[in-house]
GROMACS .gro file of C-alpha atoms in nm:
model
  317
    1UNK     CA    1   3.329   0.538   4.341
    2UNK     CA    2   3.722   0.557   4.308
    3UNK     CA    3   3.967   0.219   4.188
    4UNK     CA    4   3.994  -0.040   4.471
    5UNK     CA    5   4.351  -0.100   4.398
    6UNK     CA    6   4.493  -0.426   4.636
    7UNK     CA    7   4.837  -0.521   4.700
    8UNK     CA    8   5.097  -0.626   4.857
    9UNK     CA    9   5.469  -0.456   5.024
   10UNK     CA   10   5.728  -0.647   4.827
   11UNK     CA   11   5.713  -0.953   4.614
   12UNK     CA   12   6.055  -1.119   4.738
   13UNK     CA   13   6.016  -1.154   5.095
   14UNK     CA   14   6.206  -1.495   5.140
   15UNK     CA   15   5.951  -1.597   5.351
   16UNK     CA   16   5.649  -1.587   5.155
   17UNK     CA   17   5.863  -1.719   4.833
   18UNK     CA   18   5.955  -2.027   5.067
   19UNK     CA   19   5.608  -2.090   5.171
   20UNK     CA   20   5.484  -2.212   4.813
   21UNK     CA   21   5.154  -2.072   4.897
   22UNK     CA   22   5.171  -1.802   4.630
   23UNK     CA   23   5.422  -1.852   4.375
   24UNK     CA   24   5.365  -2.158   4.135
   25UNK     CA   25   5.672  -2.274   4.152
   26UNK     CA   26   6.011  -2.299   4.461
   27UNK     CA   27   6.230  -2.162   4.216
   28UNK     CA   28   6.198  -1.910   3.950
   29UNK     CA   29   6.401  -1.619   3.777
   30UNK     CA   30   6.313  -1.282   3.943
   31UNK     CA   31   6.197  -1.189   3.569
   32UNK     CA   32   5.921  -1.422   3.640
   33UNK     CA   33   5.805  -1.380   3.988
   34UNK     CA   34   5.754  -1.039   3.928
   35UNK     CA   35   5.505  -1.112   3.598
   36UNK     CA   36   5.312  -1.379   3.779
   37UNK     CA   37   5.295  -1.097   4.104
   38UNK     CA   38   5.176  -0.860   3.814
   39UNK     CA   39   4.960  -1.111   3.718
   40UNK     CA   40   4.778  -1.133   4.024
   41UNK     CA   41   4.762  -0.819   4.233
   42UNK     CA   42   4.741  -0.456   3.994
   43UNK     CA   43   5.048  -0.237   4.186
   44UNK     CA   44   5.308  -0.311   4.481
   45UNK     CA   45   5.499  -0.139   4.728
   46UNK     CA   46   5.875  -0.107   4.691
   47UNK     CA   47   6.062  -0.132   5.056
   48UNK     CA   48   6.390  -0.254   4.948
   49UNK     CA   49   6.448   0.117   4.851
   50UNK     CA   50   6.430   0.221   5.241
   51UNK     CA   51   6.740   0.027   5.315
   52UNK     CA   52   6.919   0.112   4.963
   53UNK     CA   53   6.915   0.359   4.675
   54UNK     CA   54   6.654   0.209   4.416
   55UNK     CA   55   6.890   0.123   4.161
   56UNK     CA   56   6.745   0.249   3.780
   57UNK     CA   57   6.927  -0.048   3.605
   58UNK     CA   58   6.630  -0.273   3.778
   59UNK     CA   59   6.377   0.019   3.764
   60UNK     CA   60   6.409   0.030   3.395
   61UNK     CA   61   6.366  -0.374   3.437
   62UNK     CA   62   6.079  -0.354   3.652
   63UNK     CA   63   5.884  -0.152   3.310
   64UNK     CA   64   5.903  -0.423   3.108
   65UNK     CA   65   5.868  -0.676   3.326
   66UNK     CA   66   5.501  -0.552   3.444
   67UNK     CA   67   5.173  -0.515   3.173
   68UNK     CA   68   5.030  -0.120   3.129
   69UNK     CA   69   4.858   0.012   3.384
   70UNK     CA   70   5.119  -0.204   3.719
   71UNK     CA   71   5.196   0.086   3.977
   72UNK     CA   72   5.558   0.053   4.177
   73UNK     CA   73   5.515   0.276   4.431
   74UNK     CA   74   5.886   0.316   4.591
   75UNK     CA   75   5.928   0.397   4.977
   76UNK     CA   76   6.174   0.699   5.047
   77UNK     CA   77   6.566   0.602   5.186
   78UNK     CA   78   6.584   0.540   5.525
   79UNK     CA   79   6.806   0.858   5.568
   80UNK     CA   80   6.582   1.151   5.420
   81UNK     CA   81   6.282   1.033   5.648
   82UNK     CA   82   6.514   1.021   5.956
   83UNK     CA   83   6.577   0.725   6.038
   84UNK     CA   84   6.966   0.646   6.122
   85UNK     CA   85   7.195   0.504   5.851
   86UNK     CA   86   7.481   0.274   5.870
   87UNK     CA   87   7.831   0.395   5.700
   88UNK     CA   88   7.762   0.031   5.473
   89UNK     CA   89   7.451   0.164   5.358
   90UNK     CA   90   7.679   0.432   5.174
   91UNK     CA   91   7.755   0.445   4.831
   92UNK     CA   92   8.142   0.426   4.803
   93UNK     CA   93   8.234   0.698   4.647
   94UNK     CA   94   8.006   0.882   4.887
   95UNK     CA   95   8.190   0.749   5.206
   96UNK     CA   96   8.506   0.864   5.065
   97UNK     CA   97   8.300   1.227   5.186
   98UNK     CA   98   8.206   1.132   5.507
   99UNK     CA   99   8.404   1.300   5.783
  100UNK     CA  100   8.589   1.125   6.009
  101UNK     CA  101   8.354   1.011   6.307
  102UNK     CA  102   8.398   0.656   6.503
  103UNK     CA  103   8.042   0.623   6.489
  104UNK     CA  104   7.869   0.320   6.291
  105UNK     CA  105   7.561   0.510   6.288
  106UNK     CA  106   7.512   0.881   6.126
  107UNK     CA  107   7.098   1.074   6.048
  108UNK     CA  108   7.051   1.270   5.828
  109UNK     CA  109   7.199   1.614   5.976
  110UNK     CA  110   7.530   1.495   6.037
  111UNK     CA  111   7.570   1.411   5.609
  112UNK     CA  112   7.814   1.681   5.445
  113UNK     CA  113   7.580   1.883   5.150
  114UNK     CA  114   7.749   1.690   4.864
  115UNK     CA  115   7.655   1.342   5.034
  116UNK     CA  116   7.271   1.481   5.095
  117UNK     CA  117   7.270   1.648   4.713
  118UNK     CA  118   7.419   1.325   4.552
  119UNK     CA  119   7.171   1.106   4.713
  120UNK     CA  120   6.874   1.316   4.596
  121UNK     CA  121   7.012   1.266   4.274
  122UNK     CA  122   7.051   0.918   4.273
  123UNK     CA  123   6.702   0.864   4.409
  124UNK     CA  124   6.515   1.114   4.198
  125UNK     CA  125   6.732   0.864   3.894
  126UNK     CA  126   6.630   0.540   4.123
  127UNK     CA  127   6.258   0.627   4.008
  128UNK     CA  128   6.301   0.789   3.722
  129UNK     CA  129   6.241   0.473   3.441
  130UNK     CA  130   5.884   0.409   3.638
  131UNK     CA  131   5.811   0.763   3.617
  132UNK     CA  132   5.908   0.813   3.242
  133UNK     CA  133   5.698   0.519   3.214
  134UNK     CA  134   5.373   0.599   3.362
  135UNK     CA  135   5.415   0.363   3.617
  136UNK     CA  136   5.551   0.510   3.944
  137UNK     CA  137   5.204   0.557   4.184
  138UNK     CA  138   5.346   0.739   4.493
  139UNK     CA  139   5.691   0.793   4.690
  140UNK     CA  140   5.612   0.686   5.062
  141UNK     CA  141   5.801   0.836   5.350
  142UNK     CA  142   5.767   0.677   5.697
  143UNK     CA  143   5.822   0.850   5.940
  144UNK     CA  144   5.988   0.720   6.280
  145UNK     CA  145   5.833   0.750   6.618
  146UNK     CA  146   6.085   1.076   6.718
  147UNK     CA  147   5.979   1.246   6.439
  148UNK     CA  148   5.729   1.466   6.629
  149UNK     CA  149   5.516   1.785   6.542
  150UNK     CA  150   5.675   2.131   6.490
  151UNK     CA  151   5.730   2.367   6.301
  152UNK     CA  152   6.123   2.208   6.212
  153UNK     CA  153   5.934   1.895   6.081
  154UNK     CA  154   5.678   2.040   5.845
  155UNK     CA  155   6.016   2.166   5.718
  156UNK     CA  156   6.166   1.869   5.657
  157UNK     CA  157   5.857   1.727   5.449
  158UNK     CA  158   5.887   2.045   5.309
  159UNK     CA  159   6.222   1.990   5.204
  160UNK     CA  160   6.173   1.656   5.080
  161UNK     CA  161   5.909   1.695   4.867
  162UNK     CA  162   6.039   2.037   4.669
  163UNK     CA  163   6.437   1.733   4.626
  164UNK     CA  164   6.104   1.538   4.425
  165UNK     CA  165   5.951   1.811   4.276
  166UNK     CA  166   5.848   1.544   3.995
  167UNK     CA  167   5.672   1.273   4.214
  168UNK     CA  168   5.368   1.256   4.422
  169UNK     CA  169   5.477   1.196   4.839
  170UNK     CA  170   5.280   1.011   5.094
  171UNK     CA  171   5.313   1.077   5.395
  172UNK     CA  172   5.277   0.848   5.730
  173UNK     CA  173   5.389   0.894   6.066
  174UNK     CA  174   5.479   0.721   6.342
  175UNK     CA  175   5.356   0.899   6.640
  176UNK     CA  176   5.068   0.953   6.801
  177UNK     CA  177   5.117   1.337   6.879
  178UNK     CA  178   5.030   1.402   6.519
  179UNK     CA  179   4.691   1.328   6.584
  180UNK     CA  180   4.615   1.419   6.926
  181UNK     CA  181   4.260   1.643   6.923
  182UNK     CA  182   4.497   1.965   6.986
  183UNK     CA  183   4.706   1.805   6.627
  184UNK     CA  184   4.481   1.648   6.452
  185UNK     CA  185   4.258   1.912   6.226
  186UNK     CA  186   4.666   2.076   6.211
  187UNK     CA  187   4.799   1.802   6.081
  188UNK     CA  188   4.564   1.690   5.805
  189UNK     CA  189   4.542   2.073   5.678
  190UNK     CA  190   4.904   2.030   5.630
  191UNK     CA  191   4.909   1.762   5.455
  192UNK     CA  192   4.623   1.863   5.237
  193UNK     CA  193   4.799   2.254   5.172
  194UNK     CA  194   5.059   2.111   4.987
  195UNK     CA  195   4.948   1.823   4.790
  196UNK     CA  196   5.090   1.527   5.031
  197UNK     CA  197   4.893   1.203   5.034
  198UNK     CA  198   4.841   1.111   5.424
  199UNK     CA  199   4.892   0.751   5.533
  200UNK     CA  200   4.548   0.557   5.650
  201UNK     CA  201   4.828   0.319   5.881
  202UNK     CA  202   4.632   0.005   6.071
  203UNK     CA  203   4.934  -0.111   6.328
  204UNK     CA  204   4.901  -0.166   6.686
  205UNK     CA  205   4.835   0.053   6.916
  206UNK     CA  206   5.129   0.078   7.108
  207UNK     CA  207   5.230   0.380   7.312
  208UNK     CA  208   5.427   0.635   7.174
  209UNK     CA  209   5.506   0.402   6.867
  210UNK     CA  210   5.219   0.391   6.676
  211UNK     CA  211   4.913   0.649   6.510
  212UNK     CA  212   4.531   0.556   6.562
  213UNK     CA  213   4.357   0.502   6.256
  214UNK     CA  214   4.273   0.790   6.103
  215UNK     CA  215   4.027   0.757   5.761
  216UNK     CA  216   4.073   1.106   5.581
  217UNK     CA  217   4.211   1.134   5.233
  218UNK     CA  218   4.409   1.453   5.190
  219UNK     CA  219   4.430   1.429   4.831
  220UNK     CA  220   4.218   1.272   4.570
  221UNK     CA  221   4.389   0.955   4.675
  222UNK     CA  222   4.418   0.739   4.917
  223UNK     CA  223   4.708   0.548   5.072
  224UNK     CA  224   4.639   0.226   5.343
  225UNK     CA  225   4.877   0.020   5.490
  226UNK     CA  226   4.871  -0.285   5.672
  227UNK     CA  227   5.084  -0.389   5.920
  228UNK     CA  228   4.849  -0.620   6.074
  229UNK     CA  229   4.751  -0.650   6.532
  230UNK     CA  230   5.041  -0.765   6.705
  231UNK     CA  231   5.136  -0.536   6.992
  232UNK     CA  232   5.378  -0.819   7.123
  233UNK     CA  233   5.642  -0.838   6.796
  234UNK     CA  234   5.554  -0.478   6.742
  235UNK     CA  235   5.817  -0.266   6.933
  236UNK     CA  236   6.171  -0.315   6.952
  237UNK     CA  237   6.470  -0.438   6.786
  238UNK     CA  238   6.432  -0.748   6.558
  239UNK     CA  239   6.642  -1.014   6.357
  240UNK     CA  240   6.427  -1.017   6.062
  241UNK     CA  241   6.162  -0.746   5.917
  242UNK     CA  242   5.850  -0.982   5.912
  243UNK     CA  243   5.932  -1.045   6.292
  244UNK     CA  244   5.659  -0.698   6.379
  245UNK     CA  245   5.431  -0.703   6.149
  246UNK     CA  246   5.384  -1.068   6.169
  247UNK     CA  247   4.986  -1.119   6.203
  248UNK     CA  248   4.718  -1.299   6.017
  249UNK     CA  249   4.394  -1.121   5.985
  250UNK     CA  250   4.078  -1.214   6.051
  251UNK     CA  251   3.736  -1.180   5.903
  252UNK     CA  252   3.583  -1.017   6.223
  253UNK     CA  253   3.885  -0.758   6.156
  254UNK     CA  254   3.815  -0.666   5.770
  255UNK     CA  255   3.408  -0.614   5.877
  256UNK     CA  256   3.582  -0.367   6.029
  257UNK     CA  257   3.861  -0.213   5.806
  258UNK     CA  258   3.712  -0.274   5.439
  259UNK     CA  259   3.403   0.024   5.539
  260UNK     CA  260   3.684   0.209   5.593
  261UNK     CA  261   3.883   0.167   5.284
  262UNK     CA  262   3.480   0.178   5.031
  263UNK     CA  263   3.446   0.518   5.243
  264UNK     CA  264   3.791   0.620   5.097
  265UNK     CA  265   3.756   0.494   4.748
  266UNK     CA  266   3.455   0.700   4.777
  267UNK     CA  267   3.609   1.098   4.825
  268UNK     CA  268   3.878   0.977   4.677
  269UNK     CA  269   3.967   0.890   4.204
  270UNK     CA  270   4.201   0.557   4.385
  271UNK     CA  271   4.265   0.400   4.703
  272UNK     CA  272   4.554   0.182   4.735
  273UNK     CA  273   4.560  -0.083   4.934
  274UNK     CA  274   4.861  -0.273   5.086
  275UNK     CA  275   4.925  -0.508   5.266
  276UNK     CA  276   5.274  -0.512   5.491
  277UNK     CA  277   5.235  -0.835   5.710
  278UNK     CA  278   5.483  -1.021   5.531
  279UNK     CA  279   5.566  -1.335   5.695
  280UNK     CA  280   5.527  -1.595   5.473
  281UNK     CA  281   5.108  -1.564   5.281
  282UNK     CA  282   4.973  -1.309   5.571
  283UNK     CA  283   4.963  -1.003   5.312
  284UNK     CA  284   4.792  -1.259   5.042
  285UNK     CA  285   4.534  -1.406   5.259
  286UNK     CA  286   4.508  -1.036   5.439
  287UNK     CA  287   4.481  -0.886   5.072
  288UNK     CA  288   4.222  -1.164   4.954
  289UNK     CA  289   3.938  -1.152   5.249
  290UNK     CA  290   3.977  -0.731   5.164
  291UNK     CA  291   3.828  -0.788   4.844
  292UNK     CA  292   3.612  -1.046   4.909
  293UNK     CA  293   3.431  -0.842   5.166
  294UNK     CA  294   3.491  -0.573   4.902
  295UNK     CA  295   3.330  -0.736   4.588
  296UNK     CA  296   3.709  -0.638   4.361
  297UNK     CA  297   3.806  -0.903   4.149
  298UNK     CA  298   4.157  -1.028   4.188
  299UNK     CA  299   4.306  -1.355   3.962
  300UNK     CA  300   4.282  -1.665   4.099
  301UNK     CA  301   4.555  -1.764   4.318
  302UNK     CA  302   4.803  -2.069   4.214
  303UNK     CA  303   4.715  -2.350   4.370
  304UNK     CA  304   4.341  -2.310   4.509
  305UNK     CA  305   4.213  -2.629   4.502
  306UNK     CA  306   4.496  -2.693   4.762
  307UNK     CA  307   4.473  -2.332   4.977
  308UNK     CA  308   4.229  -2.319   5.271
  309UNK     CA  309   3.966  -2.020   5.207
  310UNK     CA  310   4.091  -1.650   5.342
  311UNK     CA  311   3.823  -1.730   5.574
  312UNK     CA  312   3.947  -2.041   5.728
  313UNK     CA  313   4.332  -1.931   5.704
  314UNK     CA  314   4.500  -1.924   6.119
  315UNK     CA  315   4.835  -1.887   6.211
  316UNK     CA  316   5.048  -2.200   6.151
  317UNK     CA  317   5.066  -2.401   6.410
   0.00000   0.00000   0.00000
């Protein structure tokens, strides 16, 4: 049985902080907040790097503010995974290298080679302090639903891997075509052959915008993301990122999902379980439920005497 590590996708979500149900104080310094998080959970997923290139300065501070053995997984910059990118998201010096266009949004294919090369170098630079300190876990590449099986998609994934040769990559798909019966084994074989970790995702089942939960490990580690099961909010644009993942995992959900995590742990050296339902303390309560089901010890959370037991947690009225 490999290790099971439970944590959250981000420690800085505004509604989590404002909820007052995880951090011990409403106002804390960035240093104190991360130190508190790391005293409760052994790893975290950095999602801010999807929206803007990670900073080596920030990464060095993260290293200093967390205990030995703490792990940061880092989500890949959105341009690398085929998502659209607003010009404003590019560093100013690179923006000057972009050809004139009336379009507000661009894709990776639109980037001049010099811009693409610079983005990869800077992304690597932002990860390097975590890697050198032994605190970098996986680099998560979450591909959008318009990335479908095919030679072009697989070549792009391998290009991403070649650009980051020192790091381990995890791959998450959002189109069920990767796992229809005719493609499932080919998809998993591709990931295995190239040492890419398959992301096991629990998410709402919406045609064309999600994948089924495929409980397979393609490397010696497993990576599980819990996105919630709210079909009503999964699709379409949202004013706030948390809206898509607004879901309180119920005890019966974890009765179903805990055996999946346990099964993965039996086949790997480590299973990383991360909660991405990030409204208020939804992820914290989901993590608590999963830990209870698996017998994983988490330190006591703040104000435990005033919080309901995990089994009693319900969506706010």
